[in-house]
Amino acid sequence: MKKPGKAIKKIDKKAPVKSKKEKTIVKQLSETFKISEDALVESTGFGKDGADIVVYAILKTLIPEGGDTKQTIKKINRFLSAMAELNPLDGFEGILISQLICTYKNAMDCFRIANSNKNIDDLFFKLQNQGIKLMRLYNQQLETLDKHRNKGRQKMTVEHVHVYKGGQAIVGEVTQGGKGVTIEN
Amino acid sequence: MTTDSLKKDDDIILLKTVKDGGFSVVVNEKNRKKTTGLQTDATDFVLNATLSANGQNLSAKEVEEKGKHILLMMAELAPQDGFEGILISQMITAYDQGMKCFSKADLNIESSKIYERFMNQGVKLMRLYNQQLETLDKHRRKGKQKMTVEHVHVHEGGQAIVGNVNQGENL
């Protein structure tokens, strides 16, 4: 049997080292489509390094659609300006907001294709159901975002608590820790 | 939302072109925020998606009519930010499609199978609308759930907790 430690060392040696000269996706995009690099980074909620992943994911969803470069630029511009306007405050929000927009776009596409069919058949219902599912997902995503921005807090106003002799009351959050492990001798 | 208000605010839609099944709506800059809660190119993205989803199989004139109505509806529902604009565009779609399903059901009233199918679809879409409205309300409250407790009387031997109770994970 091989020792796991050795195998890891071997892989480490073979792993390609990224040269510092390599262009990031954000940089490539800003060069080909003439969009400001800072604006790209800003729209994702990430810093310069993390922005790459989000922008790459967005590109992958948008580019296969049409080969027309002008259309693609338009699409990317629209998508990123939507992201920038929805103003992600951190990376989590950046990812969530890019998902929100994708969900919305695909839901609307489902309804568009369902309605473009003149004959009503199984496909109509299938597409509509998919659209409904996606719209429901949007609801969940927006609620998650609000909860995240709110840090999960709930507001509670308590006005009068009367505790009589022998009574007990707790006002406030009650959190129970995890149960310990019991060890049998 | 009468035709009068449409005439007063005629510039709410500037232009509409139909291009291979897709739509292109251009809205006056001052009306962008009003209709979608967004200001940049993203407005066009939302409006095009809304019109494309709801304006299929219609003549150019009908599309224009419907587009105006949808935009006025969106403006009247007053989205306060982009999230609301996107949600309202979905709400209008859910409403429109739900009503369409009900009318299709009525047209097929002699075939119980088709009638039932359209009715169920309409019910699904209207249920979706309910959820969306709840989501919108929650969003306007910023996801906060407000709870007001006014009087709690705890008598002898009684116990009460007022507040969140969470249990930690068991190991």
GROMACS .gro file of C-alpha atoms in nm:
model
  356
    1MET     CA    1   0.000   0.000   0.000
    2LYS     CA    2   0.121   0.347  -0.086
    3LYS     CA    3   0.145   0.600   0.184
    4PRO     CA    4  -0.102   0.880   0.120
    5GLY     CA    5   0.150   1.144   0.215
    6LYS     CA    6   0.384   1.045  -0.066
    7ALA     CA    7   0.114   1.050  -0.331
    8ILE     CA    8   0.017   1.401  -0.239
    9LYS     CA    9   0.375   1.516  -0.264
   10LYS     CA   10   0.404   1.367  -0.611
   11ILE     CA   11   0.091   1.545  -0.734
   12ASP     CA   12   0.215   1.868  -0.586
   13LYS     CA   13   0.533   1.848  -0.789
   14LYS     CA   14   0.348   1.782  -1.111
   15ALA     CA   15   0.088   2.056  -1.062
   16PRO     CA   16   0.139   2.336  -1.310
   17VAL     CA   17   0.240   2.662  -1.157
   18LYS     CA   18   0.048   2.961  -1.285
   19SER     CA   19   0.282   3.221  -1.420
   20LYS     CA   20   0.218   3.569  -1.298
   21LYS     CA   21   0.205   3.695  -1.654
   22GLU     CA   22  -0.107   3.489  -1.733
   23LYS     CA   23  -0.403   3.711  -1.809
   24THR     CA   24  -0.708   3.684  -1.589
   25ILE     CA   25  -1.050   3.629  -1.748
   26VAL     CA   26  -1.156   3.971  -1.633
   27LYS     CA   27  -0.859   4.127  -1.810
   28GLN     CA   28  -0.921   3.932  -2.129
   29LEU     CA   29  -1.286   4.026  -2.126
   30SER     CA   30  -1.219   4.392  -2.068
   31GLU     CA   31  -0.973   4.390  -2.359
   32THR     CA   32  -1.192   4.206  -2.610
   33PHE     CA   33  -1.517   4.379  -2.524
   34LYS     CA   34  -1.375   4.713  -2.415
   35ILE     CA   35  -1.543   4.712  -2.078
   36SER     CA   36  -1.360   4.876  -1.791
   37GLU     CA   37  -1.180   4.623  -1.573
   38ASP     CA   38  -1.278   4.794  -1.250
   39ALA     CA   39  -1.643   4.797  -1.349
   40LEU     CA   40  -1.627   4.423  -1.414
   41VAL     CA   41  -1.472   4.352  -1.078
   42GLU     CA   42  -1.715   4.583  -0.903
   43SER     CA   43  -2.019   4.415  -1.050
   44THR     CA   44  -1.930   4.079  -0.894
   45GLY     CA   45  -1.891   4.181  -0.531
   46PHE     CA   46  -1.554   4.006  -0.526
   47GLY     CA   47  -1.204   4.139  -0.518
   48LYS     CA   48  -0.978   4.115  -0.820
   49ASP     CA   49  -0.901   3.745  -0.774
   50GLY     CA   50  -1.247   3.613  -0.697
   51ALA     CA   51  -1.417   3.809  -0.972
   52ASP     CA   52  -1.273   3.569  -1.230
   53ILE     CA   53  -1.492   3.277  -1.129
   54VAL     CA   54  -1.817   3.471  -1.139
   55VAL     CA   55  -1.740   3.640  -1.468
   56TYR     CA   56  -1.636   3.308  -1.620
   57ALA     CA   57  -1.962   3.146  -1.511
   58ILE     CA   58  -2.162   3.432  -1.658
   59LEU     CA   59  -1.974   3.411  -1.986
   60LYS     CA   60  -2.039   3.040  -2.008
   61THR     CA   61  -2.413   3.090  -1.975
   62LEU     CA   62  -2.427   3.375  -2.224
   63ILE     CA   63  -2.185   3.298  -2.504
   64PRO     CA   64  -2.314   2.968  -2.646
   65GLU     CA   65  -2.642   3.136  -2.735
   66GLY     CA   66  -2.539   3.345  -3.031
   67GLY     CA   67  -2.227   3.362  -3.242
   68ASP     CA   68  -2.278   3.729  -3.319
   69THR     CA   69  -2.013   3.929  -3.135
   70LYS     CA   70  -2.222   4.243  -3.122
   71GLN     CA   71  -2.509   4.054  -2.966
   72THR     CA   72  -2.274   3.890  -2.720
   73ILE     CA   73  -2.129   4.222  -2.612
   74LYS     CA   74  -2.481   4.355  -2.568
   75LYS     CA   75  -2.578   4.054  -2.359
   76ILE     CA   76  -2.269   4.071  -2.140
   77ASN     CA   77  -2.315   4.442  -2.092
   78ARG     CA   78  -2.675   4.399  -1.992
   79PHE     CA   79  -2.599   4.116  -1.756
   80LEU     CA   80  -2.313   4.292  -1.585
   81SER     CA   81  -2.493   4.623  -1.561
   82ALA     CA   82  -2.784   4.442  -1.402
   83MET     CA   83  -2.542   4.287  -1.155
   84ALA     CA   84  -2.377   4.620  -1.083
   85GLU     CA   85  -2.712   4.784  -1.021
   86LEU     CA   86  -2.829   4.514  -0.786
   87ASN     CA   87  -2.515   4.606  -0.594
   88PRO     CA   88  -2.367   4.293  -0.436
   89LEU     CA   89  -2.202   4.387  -0.109
   90ASP     CA   90  -1.979   4.081  -0.088
   91GLY     CA   91  -1.879   3.771  -0.281
   92PHE     CA   92  -2.169   3.564  -0.150
   93GLU     CA   93  -2.412   3.823  -0.277
   94GLY     CA   94  -2.226   3.845  -0.608
   95ILE     CA   95  -2.271   3.473  -0.666
   96LEU     CA   96  -2.633   3.481  -0.552
   97ILE     CA   97  -2.717   3.780  -0.770
   98SER     CA   98  -2.562   3.621  -1.077
   99GLN     CA   99  -2.781   3.318  -1.004
  100LEU     CA  100  -3.086   3.539  -0.954
  101ILE     CA  101  -3.045   3.693  -1.296
  102CYS     CA  102  -2.987   3.354  -1.462
  103THR     CA  103  -3.297   3.216  -1.293
  104TYR     CA  104  -3.502   3.510  -1.411
  105LYS     CA  105  -3.373   3.492  -1.766
  106ASN     CA  106  -3.435   3.120  -1.798
  107ALA     CA  107  -3.782   3.141  -1.643
  108MET     CA  108  -3.884   3.408  -1.891
  109ASP     CA  109  -3.734   3.207  -2.176
  110CYS     CA  110  -3.944   2.908  -2.072
  111PHE     CA  111  -4.262   3.114  -2.093
  112ARG     CA  112  -4.152   3.273  -2.419
  113ILE     CA  113  -4.090   2.938  -2.588
  114ALA     CA  114  -4.408   2.788  -2.439
  115ASN     CA  115  -4.615   3.071  -2.583
  116SER     CA  116  -4.441   3.084  -2.920
  117ASN     CA  117  -4.586   2.742  -2.994
  118LYS     CA  118  -4.917   2.784  -3.174
  119ASN     CA  119  -5.035   2.432  -3.098
  120ILE     CA  120  -5.091   2.359  -2.734
  121ASP     CA  121  -4.941   2.022  -2.652
  122ASP     CA  122  -4.738   1.847  -2.383
  123LEU     CA  123  -4.445   2.076  -2.454
  124PHE     CA  124  -4.650   2.381  -2.353
  125PHE     CA  125  -4.723   2.238  -2.011
  126LYS     CA  126  -4.368   2.110  -1.963
  127LEU     CA  127  -4.216   2.446  -2.043
  128GLN     CA  128  -4.464   2.632  -1.828
  129ASN     CA  129  -4.400   2.401  -1.536
  130GLN     CA  130  -4.028   2.453  -1.573
  131GLY     CA  131  -4.088   2.828  -1.577
  132ILE     CA  132  -4.300   2.807  -1.262
  133LYS     CA  133  -4.027   2.607  -1.089
  134LEU     CA  134  -3.768   2.868  -1.181
  135MET     CA  135  -3.984   3.156  -1.063
  136ARG     CA  136  -4.034   2.978  -0.733
  137LEU     CA  137  -3.658   2.945  -0.713
  138TYR     CA  138  -3.624   3.319  -0.766
  139ASN     CA  139  -3.850   3.378  -0.468
  140GLN     CA  140  -3.630   3.159  -0.250
  141GLN     CA  141  -3.316   3.326  -0.375
  142LEU     CA  142  -3.446   3.674  -0.304
  143GLU     CA  143  -3.558   3.570   0.043
  144THR     CA  144  -3.214   3.419   0.106
  145LEU     CA  145  -3.047   3.740  -0.005
  146ASP     CA  146  -3.263   3.948   0.226
  147LYS     CA  147  -3.190   3.713   0.513
  148HIS     CA  148  -2.820   3.734   0.435
  149ARG     CA  149  -2.828   4.113   0.427
  150ASN     CA  150  -3.024   4.111   0.748
  151LYS     CA  151  -2.780   3.858   0.898
  152GLY     CA  152  -3.075   3.638   0.992
  153ARG     CA  153  -3.197   3.874   1.261
  154GLN     CA  154  -3.558   3.908   1.358
  155LYS     CA  155  -3.707   4.205   1.528
  156MET     CA  156  -3.916   4.152   1.834
  157THR     CA  157  -4.088   4.400   2.057
  158VAL     CA  158  -4.193   4.289   2.401
  159GLU     CA  159  -4.408   4.528   2.599
  160HIS     CA  160  -4.520   4.380   2.929
  161VAL     CA  161  -4.414   4.065   3.106
  162HIS     CA  162  -4.564   4.001   3.445
  163VAL     CA  163  -4.393   3.734   3.646
  164TYR     CA  164  -4.579   3.633   3.959
  165LYS     CA  165  -4.450   3.452   4.261
  166GLY     CA  166  -4.299   3.117   4.165
  167GLY     CA  167  -4.317   3.191   3.793
  168GLN     CA  168  -4.025   3.195   3.552
  169ALA     CA  169  -3.978   3.378   3.226
  170ILE     CA  170  -3.704   3.421   2.970
  171VAL     CA  171  -3.718   3.717   2.735
  172GLY     CA  172  -3.468   3.699   2.452
  173GLU     CA  173  -3.292   3.444   2.240
  174VAL     CA  174  -3.243   3.098   2.383
  175THR     CA  175  -2.979   2.884   2.222
  176GLN     CA  176  -2.900   2.536   2.333
  177GLY     CA  177  -2.554   2.403   2.268
  178GLY     CA  178  -2.495   2.070   2.098
  179LYS     CA  179  -2.529   1.761   2.305
  180GLY     CA  180  -2.207   1.615   2.437
  181VAL     CA  181  -2.096   1.262   2.367
  182THR     CA  182  -2.153   1.019   2.649
  183ILE     CA  183  -1.876   0.768   2.696
  184GLU     CA  184  -1.964   0.436   2.848
  185ASN     CA  185  -1.705   0.272   3.058
  186MET     CA  186  -5.448   5.295  -1.538
  187THR     CA  187  -5.669   5.452  -1.798
  188THR     CA  188  -5.591   5.546  -2.153
  189ASP     CA  189  -5.586   5.907  -2.039
  190SER     CA  190  -5.281   5.854  -1.825
  191LEU     CA  191  -5.125   5.680  -2.122
  192LYS     CA  192  -5.170   5.986  -2.337
  193LYS     CA  193  -5.034   6.213  -2.071
  194ASP     CA  194  -4.723   6.005  -2.030
  195ASP     CA  195  -4.691   5.904  -2.391
  196ASP     CA  196  -4.315   5.875  -2.389
  197ILE     CA  197  -4.316   5.574  -2.162
  198ILE     CA  198  -4.244   5.359  -2.467
  199LEU     CA  199  -4.023   5.505  -2.732
  200LEU     CA  200  -3.968   5.227  -2.975
  201LYS     CA  201  -4.058   4.870  -3.048
  202THR     CA  202  -3.920   4.640  -3.308
  203VAL     CA  203  -4.000   4.278  -3.366
  204LYS     CA  204  -3.700   4.076  -3.473
  205ASP     CA  205  -3.718   3.700  -3.524
  206GLY     CA  206  -3.966   3.639  -3.248
  207GLY     CA  207  -3.777   3.863  -3.007
  208PHE     CA  208  -3.870   4.209  -2.897
  209SER     CA  209  -3.677   4.521  -2.838
  210VAL     CA  210  -3.826   4.784  -2.615
  211VAL     CA  211  -3.660   5.113  -2.555
  212VAL     CA  212  -3.789   5.317  -2.269
  213ASN     CA  213  -3.735   5.684  -2.209
  214GLU     CA  214  -3.456   5.734  -1.960
  215LYS     CA  215  -3.669   5.905  -1.702
  216ASN     CA  216  -3.914   5.616  -1.710
  217ARG     CA  217  -3.657   5.343  -1.667
  218LYS     CA  218  -3.647   5.359  -1.291
  219LYS     CA  219  -4.024   5.387  -1.278
  220THR     CA  220  -4.091   5.065  -1.464
  221THR     CA  221  -3.817   4.828  -1.353
  222GLY     CA  222  -3.637   4.992  -1.063
  223LEU     CA  223  -3.320   4.975  -1.273
  224GLN     CA  224  -3.149   5.248  -1.466
  225THR     CA  225  -2.888   5.112  -1.704
  226ASP     CA  226  -2.906   4.863  -1.992
  227ALA     CA  227  -3.048   4.618  -1.742
  228THR     CA  228  -3.389   4.787  -1.790
  229ASP     CA  229  -3.399   4.676  -2.152
  230PHE     CA  230  -3.304   4.327  -2.043
  231VAL     CA  231  -3.599   4.306  -1.805
  232LEU     CA  232  -3.852   4.468  -2.039
  233ASN     CA  233  -3.752   4.259  -2.338
  234ALA     CA  234  -3.781   3.940  -2.138
  235THR     CA  235  -4.124   4.045  -2.007
  236LEU     CA  236  -4.261   4.134  -2.348
  237SER     CA  237  -4.112   3.830  -2.519
  238ALA     CA  238  -4.267   3.600  -2.263
  239ASN     CA  239  -4.613   3.756  -2.285
  240GLY     CA  240  -4.636   3.888  -2.638
  241GLN     CA  241  -4.598   3.574  -2.850
  242ASN     CA  242  -4.839   3.495  -3.131
  243LEU     CA  243  -4.978   3.844  -3.144
  244SER     CA  244  -4.993   4.090  -3.429
  245ALA     CA  245  -4.765   4.393  -3.421
  246LYS     CA  246  -5.050   4.618  -3.312
  247GLU     CA  247  -5.159   4.383  -3.035
  248VAL     CA  248  -4.802   4.360  -2.910
  249GLU     CA  249  -4.780   4.736  -2.893
  250GLU     CA  250  -5.104   4.755  -2.696
  251LYS     CA  251  -5.001   4.480  -2.462
  252GLY     CA  252  -4.653   4.627  -2.418
  253LYS     CA  253  -4.798   4.961  -2.317
  254HIS     CA  254  -5.029   4.797  -2.069
  255ILE     CA  255  -4.750   4.590  -1.918
  256LEU     CA  256  -4.523   4.892  -1.883
  257LEU     CA  257  -4.796   5.100  -1.725
  258MET     CA  258  -4.878   4.815  -1.490
  259MET     CA  259  -4.514   4.787  -1.388
  260ALA     CA  260  -4.491   5.162  -1.335
  261GLU     CA  261  -4.801   5.157  -1.121
  262LEU     CA  262  -4.674   4.873  -0.904
  263ALA     CA  263  -4.377   5.101  -0.834
  264PRO     CA  264  -4.070   4.876  -0.795
  265GLN     CA  265  -3.831   5.032  -0.550
  266ASP     CA  266  -3.519   4.850  -0.661
  267GLY     CA  267  -3.399   4.608  -0.927
  268PHE     CA  268  -3.497   4.298  -0.731
  269GLU     CA  269  -3.853   4.422  -0.713
  270GLY     CA  270  -3.852   4.517  -1.080
  271ILE     CA  271  -3.748   4.166  -1.179
  272LEU     CA  272  -3.999   4.014  -0.938
  273ILE     CA  273  -4.281   4.234  -1.067
  274SER     CA  274  -4.202   4.137  -1.424
  275GLN     CA  275  -4.237   3.773  -1.316
  276MET     CA  276  -4.557   3.848  -1.128
  277ILE     CA  277  -4.712   4.001  -1.437
  278THR     CA  278  -4.608   3.697  -1.638
  279ALA     CA  279  -4.756   3.459  -1.382
  280TYR     CA  280  -5.080   3.658  -1.377
  281ASP     CA  281  -5.104   3.685  -1.753
  282GLN     CA  282  -5.032   3.319  -1.809
  283GLY     CA  283  -5.272   3.212  -1.535
  284MET     CA  284  -5.557   3.407  -1.690
  285LYS     CA  285  -5.465   3.271  -2.030
  286CYS     CA  286  -5.488   2.915  -1.898
  287PHE     CA  287  -5.831   2.981  -1.751
  288SER     CA  288  -5.959   3.124  -2.076
  289LYS     CA  289  -5.815   2.826  -2.266
  290ALA     CA  290  -5.993   2.598  -2.019
  291ASP     CA  291  -6.323   2.773  -2.089
  292LEU     CA  292  -6.274   2.724  -2.462
  293ASN     CA  293  -6.230   2.352  -2.410
  294ILE     CA  294  -6.519   2.303  -2.174
  295GLU     CA  295  -6.661   2.005  -2.362
  296SER     CA  296  -6.342   1.802  -2.325
  297SER     CA  297  -6.305   1.735  -1.955
  298LYS     CA  298  -5.944   1.621  -1.984
  299ILE     CA  299  -5.815   1.931  -2.157
  300TYR     CA  300  -6.036   2.152  -1.939
  301GLU     CA  301  -5.892   2.001  -1.623
  302ARG     CA  302  -5.538   2.032  -1.745
  303PHE     CA  303  -5.569   2.403  -1.821
  304MET     CA  304  -5.752   2.468  -1.497
  305ASN     CA  305  -5.480   2.297  -1.295
  306GLN     CA  306  -5.214   2.492  -1.478
  307GLY     CA  307  -5.399   2.816  -1.405
  308VAL     CA  308  -5.427   2.726  -1.037
  309LYS     CA  309  -5.054   2.653  -1.026
  310LEU     CA  310  -4.974   2.988  -1.178
  311MET     CA  311  -5.202   3.174  -0.941
  312ARG     CA  312  -5.048   2.996  -0.646
  313LEU     CA  313  -4.712   3.110  -0.780
  314TYR     CA  314  -4.844   3.466  -0.782
  315ASN     CA  315  -4.935   3.435  -0.415
  316GLN     CA  316  -4.584   3.324  -0.330
  317GLN     CA  317  -4.437   3.605  -0.533
  318LEU     CA  318  -4.649   3.863  -0.357
  319GLU     CA  319  -4.543   3.723  -0.021
  320THR     CA  320  -4.181   3.740  -0.131
  321LEU     CA  321  -4.228   4.100  -0.241
  322ASP     CA  322  -4.381   4.194   0.093
  323LYS     CA  323  -4.099   4.020   0.278
  324HIS     CA  324  -3.845   4.200   0.064
  325ARG     CA  325  -4.008   4.535   0.137
  326ARG     CA  326  -3.981   4.452   0.506
  327LYS     CA  327  -3.613   4.371   0.437
  328GLY     CA  328  -3.665   4.008   0.536
  329LYS     CA  329  -3.740   4.107   0.891
  330GLN     CA  330  -4.018   3.937   1.070
  331LYS     CA  331  -4.161   4.169   1.325
  332MET     CA  332  -4.320   4.023   1.629
  333THR     CA  333  -4.491   4.227   1.893
  334VAL     CA  334  -4.559   4.072   2.229
  335GLU     CA  335  -4.775   4.288   2.448
  336HIS     CA  336  -4.869   4.117   2.772
  337VAL     CA  337  -4.734   3.798   2.920
  338HIS     CA  338  -4.857   3.691   3.261
  339VAL     CA  339  -4.663   3.411   3.423
  340HIS     CA  340  -4.829   3.280   3.734
  341GLU     CA  341  -4.701   3.054   4.008
  342GLY     CA  342  -4.538   2.740   3.874
  343GLY     CA  343  -4.564   2.873   3.519
  344GLN     CA  344  -4.276   2.923   3.280
  345ALA     CA  345  -4.249   3.129   2.966
  346ILE     CA  346  -3.995   3.201   2.699
  347VAL     CA  347  -4.042   3.509   2.485
  348GLY     CA  348  -3.794   3.509   2.201
  349ASN     CA  349  -3.621   3.280   1.957
  350VAL     CA  350  -3.545   2.932   2.075
  351ASN     CA  351  -3.275   2.745   1.888
  352GLN     CA  352  -3.139   2.404   1.952
  353GLY     CA  353  -2.778   2.333   1.872
  354GLU     CA  354  -2.670   2.043   1.657
  355ASN     CA  355  -2.644   1.708   1.823
  356LEU     CA  356  -2.309   1.540   1.804
   0.00000   0.00000   0.00000
